[in-house]
mmCIF file of C-alpha atoms and ligand atoms in Angstrom:
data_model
loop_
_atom_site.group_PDB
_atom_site.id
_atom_site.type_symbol
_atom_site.label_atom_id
_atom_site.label_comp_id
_atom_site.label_asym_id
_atom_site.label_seq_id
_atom_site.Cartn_x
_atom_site.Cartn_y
_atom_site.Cartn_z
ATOM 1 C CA UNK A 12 78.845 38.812 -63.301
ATOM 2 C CA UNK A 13 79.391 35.460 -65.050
ATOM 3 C CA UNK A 14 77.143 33.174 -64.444
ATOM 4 C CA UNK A 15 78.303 29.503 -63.945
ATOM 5 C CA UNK A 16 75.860 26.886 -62.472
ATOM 6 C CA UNK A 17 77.052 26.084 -59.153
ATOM 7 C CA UNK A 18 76.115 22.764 -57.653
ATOM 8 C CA UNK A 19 74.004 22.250 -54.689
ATOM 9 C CA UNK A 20 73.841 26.290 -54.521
ATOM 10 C CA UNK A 21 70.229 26.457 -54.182
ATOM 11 C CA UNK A 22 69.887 24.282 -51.736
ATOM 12 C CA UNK A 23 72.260 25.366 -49.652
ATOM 13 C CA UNK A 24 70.640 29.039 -49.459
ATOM 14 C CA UNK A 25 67.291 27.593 -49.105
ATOM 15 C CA UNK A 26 68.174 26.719 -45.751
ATOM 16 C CA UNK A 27 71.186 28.791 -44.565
ATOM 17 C CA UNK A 28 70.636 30.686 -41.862
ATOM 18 C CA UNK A 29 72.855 34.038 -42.525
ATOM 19 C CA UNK A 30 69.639 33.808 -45.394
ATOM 20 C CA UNK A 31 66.158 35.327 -44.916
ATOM 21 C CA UNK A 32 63.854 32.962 -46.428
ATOM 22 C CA UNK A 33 60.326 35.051 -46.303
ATOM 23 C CA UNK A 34 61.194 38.573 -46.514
ATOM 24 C CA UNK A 35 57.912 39.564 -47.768
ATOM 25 C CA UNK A 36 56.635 38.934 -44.185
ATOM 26 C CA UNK A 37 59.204 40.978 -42.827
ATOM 27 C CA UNK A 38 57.648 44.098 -44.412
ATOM 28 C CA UNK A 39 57.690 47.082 -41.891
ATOM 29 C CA UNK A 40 59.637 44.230 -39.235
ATOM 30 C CA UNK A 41 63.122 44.653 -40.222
ATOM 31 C CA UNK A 42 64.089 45.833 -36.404
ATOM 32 C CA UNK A 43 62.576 43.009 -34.711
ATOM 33 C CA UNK A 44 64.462 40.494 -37.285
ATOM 34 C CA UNK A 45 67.828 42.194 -36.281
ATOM 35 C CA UNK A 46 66.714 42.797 -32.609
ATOM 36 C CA UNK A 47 67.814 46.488 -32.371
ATOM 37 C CA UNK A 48 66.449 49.977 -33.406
ATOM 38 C CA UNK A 49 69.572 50.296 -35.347
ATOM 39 C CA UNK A 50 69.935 51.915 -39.038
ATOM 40 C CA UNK A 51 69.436 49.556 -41.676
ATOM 41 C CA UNK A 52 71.722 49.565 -45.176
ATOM 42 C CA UNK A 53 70.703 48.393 -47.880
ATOM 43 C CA UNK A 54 73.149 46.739 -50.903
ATOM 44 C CA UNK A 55 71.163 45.772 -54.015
ATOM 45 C CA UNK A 56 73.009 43.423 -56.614
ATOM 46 C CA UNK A 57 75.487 42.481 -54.148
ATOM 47 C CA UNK A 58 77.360 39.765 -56.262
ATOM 48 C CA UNK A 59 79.714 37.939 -53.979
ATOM 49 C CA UNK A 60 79.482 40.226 -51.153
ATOM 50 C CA UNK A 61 82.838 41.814 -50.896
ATOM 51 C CA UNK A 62 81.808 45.340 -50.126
ATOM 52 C CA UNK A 63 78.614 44.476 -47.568
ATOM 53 C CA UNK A 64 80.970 41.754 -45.544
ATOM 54 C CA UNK A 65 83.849 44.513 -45.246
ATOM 55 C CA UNK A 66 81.251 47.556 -44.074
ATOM 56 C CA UNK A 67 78.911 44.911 -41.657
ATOM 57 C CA UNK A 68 82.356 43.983 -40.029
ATOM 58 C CA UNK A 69 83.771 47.686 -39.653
ATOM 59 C CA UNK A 70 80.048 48.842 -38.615
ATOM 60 C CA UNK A 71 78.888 46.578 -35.884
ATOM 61 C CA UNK A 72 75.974 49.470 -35.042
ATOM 62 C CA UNK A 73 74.452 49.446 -38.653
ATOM 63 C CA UNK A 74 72.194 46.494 -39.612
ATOM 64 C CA UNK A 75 73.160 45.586 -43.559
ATOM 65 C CA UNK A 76 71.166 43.773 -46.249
ATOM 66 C CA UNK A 77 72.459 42.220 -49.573
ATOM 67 C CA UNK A 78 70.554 41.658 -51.851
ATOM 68 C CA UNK A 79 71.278 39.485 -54.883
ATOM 69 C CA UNK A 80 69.316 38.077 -58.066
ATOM 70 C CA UNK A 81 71.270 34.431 -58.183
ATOM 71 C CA UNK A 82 71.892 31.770 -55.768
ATOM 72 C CA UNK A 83 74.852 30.849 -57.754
ATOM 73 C CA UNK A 84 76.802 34.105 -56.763
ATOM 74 C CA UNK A 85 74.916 34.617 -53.645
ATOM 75 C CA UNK A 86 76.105 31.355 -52.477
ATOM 76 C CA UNK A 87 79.862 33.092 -52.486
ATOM 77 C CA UNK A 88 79.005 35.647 -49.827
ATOM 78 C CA UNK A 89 76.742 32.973 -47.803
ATOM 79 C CA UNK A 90 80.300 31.197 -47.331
ATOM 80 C CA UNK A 91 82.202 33.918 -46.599
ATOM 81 C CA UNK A 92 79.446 34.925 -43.793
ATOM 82 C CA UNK A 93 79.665 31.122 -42.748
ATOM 83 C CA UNK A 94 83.006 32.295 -41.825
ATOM 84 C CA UNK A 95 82.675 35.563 -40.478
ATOM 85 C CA UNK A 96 78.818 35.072 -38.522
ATOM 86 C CA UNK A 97 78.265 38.879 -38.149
ATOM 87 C CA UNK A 98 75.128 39.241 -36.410
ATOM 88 C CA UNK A 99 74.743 42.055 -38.296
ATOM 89 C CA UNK A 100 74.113 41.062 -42.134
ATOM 90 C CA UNK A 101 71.651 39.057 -43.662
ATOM 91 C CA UNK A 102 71.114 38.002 -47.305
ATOM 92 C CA UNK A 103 67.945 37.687 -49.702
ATOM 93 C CA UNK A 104 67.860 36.146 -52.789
ATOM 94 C CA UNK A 105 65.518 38.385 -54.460
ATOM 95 C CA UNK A 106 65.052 40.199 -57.388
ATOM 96 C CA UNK A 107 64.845 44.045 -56.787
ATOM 97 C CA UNK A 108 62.007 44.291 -59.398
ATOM 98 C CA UNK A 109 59.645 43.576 -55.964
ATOM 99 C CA UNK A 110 61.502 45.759 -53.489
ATOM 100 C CA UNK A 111 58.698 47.566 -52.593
ATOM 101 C CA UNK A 112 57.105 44.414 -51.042
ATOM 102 C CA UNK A 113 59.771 43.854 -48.355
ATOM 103 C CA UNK A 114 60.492 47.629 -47.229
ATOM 104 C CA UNK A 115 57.839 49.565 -45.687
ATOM 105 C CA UNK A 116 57.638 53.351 -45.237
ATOM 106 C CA UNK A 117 61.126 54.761 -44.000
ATOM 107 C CA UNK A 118 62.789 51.407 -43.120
ATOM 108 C CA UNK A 119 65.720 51.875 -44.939
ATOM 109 C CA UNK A 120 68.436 54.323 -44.237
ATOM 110 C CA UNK A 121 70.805 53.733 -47.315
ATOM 111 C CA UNK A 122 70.752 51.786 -50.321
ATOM 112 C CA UNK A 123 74.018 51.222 -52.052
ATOM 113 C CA UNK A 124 73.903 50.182 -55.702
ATOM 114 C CA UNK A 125 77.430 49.328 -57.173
ATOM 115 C CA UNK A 126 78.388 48.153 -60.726
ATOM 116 C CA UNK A 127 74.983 47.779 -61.215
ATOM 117 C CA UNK A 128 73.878 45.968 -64.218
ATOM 118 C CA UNK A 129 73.999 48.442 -67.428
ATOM 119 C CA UNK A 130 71.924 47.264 -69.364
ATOM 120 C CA UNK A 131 72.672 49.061 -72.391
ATOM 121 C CA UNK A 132 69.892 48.372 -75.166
ATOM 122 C CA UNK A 133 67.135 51.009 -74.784
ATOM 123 C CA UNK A 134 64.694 49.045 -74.515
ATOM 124 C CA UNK A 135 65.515 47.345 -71.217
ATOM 125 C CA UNK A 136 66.212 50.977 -69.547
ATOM 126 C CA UNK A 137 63.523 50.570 -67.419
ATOM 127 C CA UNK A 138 65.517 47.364 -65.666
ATOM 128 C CA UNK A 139 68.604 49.978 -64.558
ATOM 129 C CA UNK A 140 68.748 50.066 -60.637
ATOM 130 C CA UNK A 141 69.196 54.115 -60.926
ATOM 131 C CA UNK A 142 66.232 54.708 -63.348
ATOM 132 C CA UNK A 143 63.498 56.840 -62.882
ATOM 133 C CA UNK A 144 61.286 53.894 -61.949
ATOM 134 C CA UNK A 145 63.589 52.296 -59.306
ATOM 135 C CA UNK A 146 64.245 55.570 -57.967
ATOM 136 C CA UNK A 147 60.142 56.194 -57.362
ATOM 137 C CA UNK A 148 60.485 52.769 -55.567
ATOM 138 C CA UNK A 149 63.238 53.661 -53.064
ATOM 139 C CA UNK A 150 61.436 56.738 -52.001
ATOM 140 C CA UNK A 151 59.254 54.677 -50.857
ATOM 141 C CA UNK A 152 60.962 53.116 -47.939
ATOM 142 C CA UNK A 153 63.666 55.230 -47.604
ATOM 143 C CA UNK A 154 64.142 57.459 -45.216
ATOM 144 C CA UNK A 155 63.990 61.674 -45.895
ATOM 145 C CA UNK A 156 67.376 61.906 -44.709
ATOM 146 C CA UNK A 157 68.658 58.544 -45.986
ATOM 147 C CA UNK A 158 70.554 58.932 -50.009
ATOM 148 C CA UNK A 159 71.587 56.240 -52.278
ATOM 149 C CA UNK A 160 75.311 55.781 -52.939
ATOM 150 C CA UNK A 161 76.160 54.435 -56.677
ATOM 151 C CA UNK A 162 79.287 53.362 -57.896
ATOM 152 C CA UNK A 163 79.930 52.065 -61.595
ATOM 153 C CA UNK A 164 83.160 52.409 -64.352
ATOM 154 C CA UNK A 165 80.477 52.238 -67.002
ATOM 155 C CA UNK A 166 80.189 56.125 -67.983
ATOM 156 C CA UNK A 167 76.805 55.287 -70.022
ATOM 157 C CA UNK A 168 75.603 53.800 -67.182
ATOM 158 C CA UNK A 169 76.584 57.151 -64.829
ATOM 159 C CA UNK A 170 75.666 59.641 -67.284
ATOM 160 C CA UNK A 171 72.572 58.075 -67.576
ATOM 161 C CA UNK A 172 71.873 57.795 -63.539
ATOM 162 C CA UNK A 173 72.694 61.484 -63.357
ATOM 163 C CA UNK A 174 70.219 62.588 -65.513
ATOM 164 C CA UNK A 175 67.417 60.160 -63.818
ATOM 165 C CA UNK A 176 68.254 61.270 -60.221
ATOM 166 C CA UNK A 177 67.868 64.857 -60.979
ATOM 167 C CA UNK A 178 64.665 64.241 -63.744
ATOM 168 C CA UNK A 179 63.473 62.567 -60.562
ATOM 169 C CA UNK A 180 63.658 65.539 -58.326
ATOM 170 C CA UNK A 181 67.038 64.031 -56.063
ATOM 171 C CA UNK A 182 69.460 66.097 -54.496
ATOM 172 C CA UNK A 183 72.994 64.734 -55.867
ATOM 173 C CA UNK A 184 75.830 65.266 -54.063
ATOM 174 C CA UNK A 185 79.431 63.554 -54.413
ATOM 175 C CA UNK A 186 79.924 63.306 -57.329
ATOM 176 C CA UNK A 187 82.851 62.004 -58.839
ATOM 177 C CA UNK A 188 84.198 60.642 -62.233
ATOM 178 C CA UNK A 189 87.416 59.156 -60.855
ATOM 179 C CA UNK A 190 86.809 58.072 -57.132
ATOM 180 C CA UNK A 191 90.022 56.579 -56.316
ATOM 181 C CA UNK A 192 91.697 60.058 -56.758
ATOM 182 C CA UNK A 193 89.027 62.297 -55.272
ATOM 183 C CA UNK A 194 87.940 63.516 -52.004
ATOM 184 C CA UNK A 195 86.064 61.230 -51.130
ATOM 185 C CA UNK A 196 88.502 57.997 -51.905
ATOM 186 C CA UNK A 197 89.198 57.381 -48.250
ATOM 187 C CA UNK A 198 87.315 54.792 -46.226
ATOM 188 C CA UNK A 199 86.103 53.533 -49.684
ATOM 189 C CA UNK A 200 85.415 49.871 -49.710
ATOM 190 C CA UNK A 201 86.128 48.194 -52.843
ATOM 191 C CA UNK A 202 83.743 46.095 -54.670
ATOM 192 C CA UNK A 203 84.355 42.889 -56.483
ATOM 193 C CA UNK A 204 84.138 44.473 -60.285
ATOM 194 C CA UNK A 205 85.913 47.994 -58.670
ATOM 195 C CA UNK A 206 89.144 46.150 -57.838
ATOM 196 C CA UNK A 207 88.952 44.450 -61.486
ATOM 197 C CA UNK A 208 87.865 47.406 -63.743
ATOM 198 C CA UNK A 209 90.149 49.928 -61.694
ATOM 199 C CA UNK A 210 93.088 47.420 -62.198
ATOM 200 C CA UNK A 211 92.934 47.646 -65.832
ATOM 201 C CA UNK A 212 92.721 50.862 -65.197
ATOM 202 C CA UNK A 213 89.451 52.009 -65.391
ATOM 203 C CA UNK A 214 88.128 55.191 -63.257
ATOM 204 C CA UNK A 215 85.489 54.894 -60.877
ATOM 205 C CA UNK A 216 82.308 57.251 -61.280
ATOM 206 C CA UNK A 217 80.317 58.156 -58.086
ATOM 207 C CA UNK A 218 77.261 60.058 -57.225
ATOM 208 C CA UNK A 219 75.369 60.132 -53.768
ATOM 209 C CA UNK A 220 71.972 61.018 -54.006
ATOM 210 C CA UNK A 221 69.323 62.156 -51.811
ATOM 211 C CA UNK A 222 65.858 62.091 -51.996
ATOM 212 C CA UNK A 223 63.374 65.102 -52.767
ATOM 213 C CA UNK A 224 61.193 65.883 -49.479
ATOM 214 C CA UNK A 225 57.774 64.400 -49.601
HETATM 215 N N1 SAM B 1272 78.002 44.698 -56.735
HETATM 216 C C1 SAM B 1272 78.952 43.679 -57.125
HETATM 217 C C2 SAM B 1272 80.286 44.290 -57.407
HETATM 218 O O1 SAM B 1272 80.364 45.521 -57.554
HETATM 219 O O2 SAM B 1272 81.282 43.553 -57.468
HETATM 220 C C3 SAM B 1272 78.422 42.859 -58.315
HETATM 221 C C4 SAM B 1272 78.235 43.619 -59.580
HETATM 222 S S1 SAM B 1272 77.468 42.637 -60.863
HETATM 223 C C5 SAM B 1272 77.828 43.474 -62.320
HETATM 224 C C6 SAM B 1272 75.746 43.032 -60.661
HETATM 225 C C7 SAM B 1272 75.027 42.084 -59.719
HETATM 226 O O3 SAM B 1272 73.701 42.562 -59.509
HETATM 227 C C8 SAM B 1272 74.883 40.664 -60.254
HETATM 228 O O4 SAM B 1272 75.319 39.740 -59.289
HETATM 229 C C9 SAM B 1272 73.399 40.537 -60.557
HETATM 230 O O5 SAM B 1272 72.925 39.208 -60.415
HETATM 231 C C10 SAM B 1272 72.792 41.475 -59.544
HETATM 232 N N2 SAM B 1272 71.495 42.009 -59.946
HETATM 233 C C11 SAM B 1272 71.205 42.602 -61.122
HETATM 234 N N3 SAM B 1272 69.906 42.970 -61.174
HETATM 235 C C12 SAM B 1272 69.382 42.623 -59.970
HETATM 236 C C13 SAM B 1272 68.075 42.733 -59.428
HETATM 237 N N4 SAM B 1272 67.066 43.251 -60.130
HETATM 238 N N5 SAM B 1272 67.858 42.267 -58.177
HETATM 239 C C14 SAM B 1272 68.889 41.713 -57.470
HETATM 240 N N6 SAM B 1272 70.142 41.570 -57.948
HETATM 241 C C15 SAM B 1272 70.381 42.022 -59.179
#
């Protein structure tokens, strides 16, 4: 995602409403926020929000969460929900590095990680969203029968997230290594970097995966 500075960004999500502002206190209280007992998804490194805005409007019944590092990208899907108000979807500016502090014990039904940063030097593996250390985090909060859906065009990246999910003990399931021509391509929403990369021609890779039973 390239990073530009963008004016009065902080600001504005500091008090927007379509953001959550304390989310630390809303730890195990997710279902009173939304004011329902419905499922709750989960989108981590959400960038401008194209995918979360699409499924929140198609699934009025699920509750969705983005979550995204930077106000100055966050800011994008904060105006597009300015737009849209689905009661539905709410943002956090948050770093997922303390995602265990928000989510209690199986609050979360899915958590959708796409075109996740790669970080590709070794010695920042740790920091990828589908390493073994994330993934000990999400079991945490996720529910038994819940999975988590990841979708990249960075083949280092997916290799590397298969080999974590099943070191971890996950079930995968779905997986793909060109999405857009595979049985499971319909009802796909496209991301931000997925329409880019798969315009220059790039395939998708795709894995579900579900968590081992505790
Ligand atoms: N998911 C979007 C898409 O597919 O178009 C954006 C992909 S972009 C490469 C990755 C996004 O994840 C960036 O906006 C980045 O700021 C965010 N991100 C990376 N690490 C994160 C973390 N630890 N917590 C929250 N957001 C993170």
């Amino acid at each position: 995602m390239r990073l530009r500075n963008v004016p009065g960004a902080r600001d504005e999500i500091a008090s927007n409403r379509f953001v959550v502002h304390d989310p630390r206190e809303l730890k195990g209280k997710w279902k009173e926020k939304f004011g329902n007992d419905r499922p709750i998804h989960v989108e981590i490194g959400m960038g401008k929000g194209q995918f979360i805005l699409k499924l929140a409007a198609l699934n009025p019944d699920i509750n969705y969460i983005g979550i995204e590092k930077f106000s100055s990208v966050l800011i994008r899907a904060v105006e597009k929900q300015e737009e849209a108000e689905l009661p539905n979807l709410v943002f956090l500016r948050f770093d997922a590095e303390d995602i265990e502090d928000i989510f209690d014990e199986n609050e979360v039904d899915r958590i959708y990680l796409n075109f996740s940063d790669p970080w590709p030097k070794e010695r920042h593996a740790k920091r990828r969203l589908t390493s073994t250390r994330f993934l000990g985090r999400y079991i945490k909060f996720l529910k038994p029968e819940g999975y988590v859906a990841f979708k990249t065009d960075n083949k280092e990246l997916f290799d590397f997230s298969l080999e974590q999910v099943k070191e971890a003990g996950w079930r995968l399931e779905e997986v793909t290594f060109d999405l857009h021509n595979s049985e499971f391509a319909e009802g796909n929403i496209m991301t931000e970097y997925e329409e880019r990369f798969s315009a220059k021609g790039n395939p998708i890779f795709r894995l579900v995966g579900y968590p081992p039973a505790r």
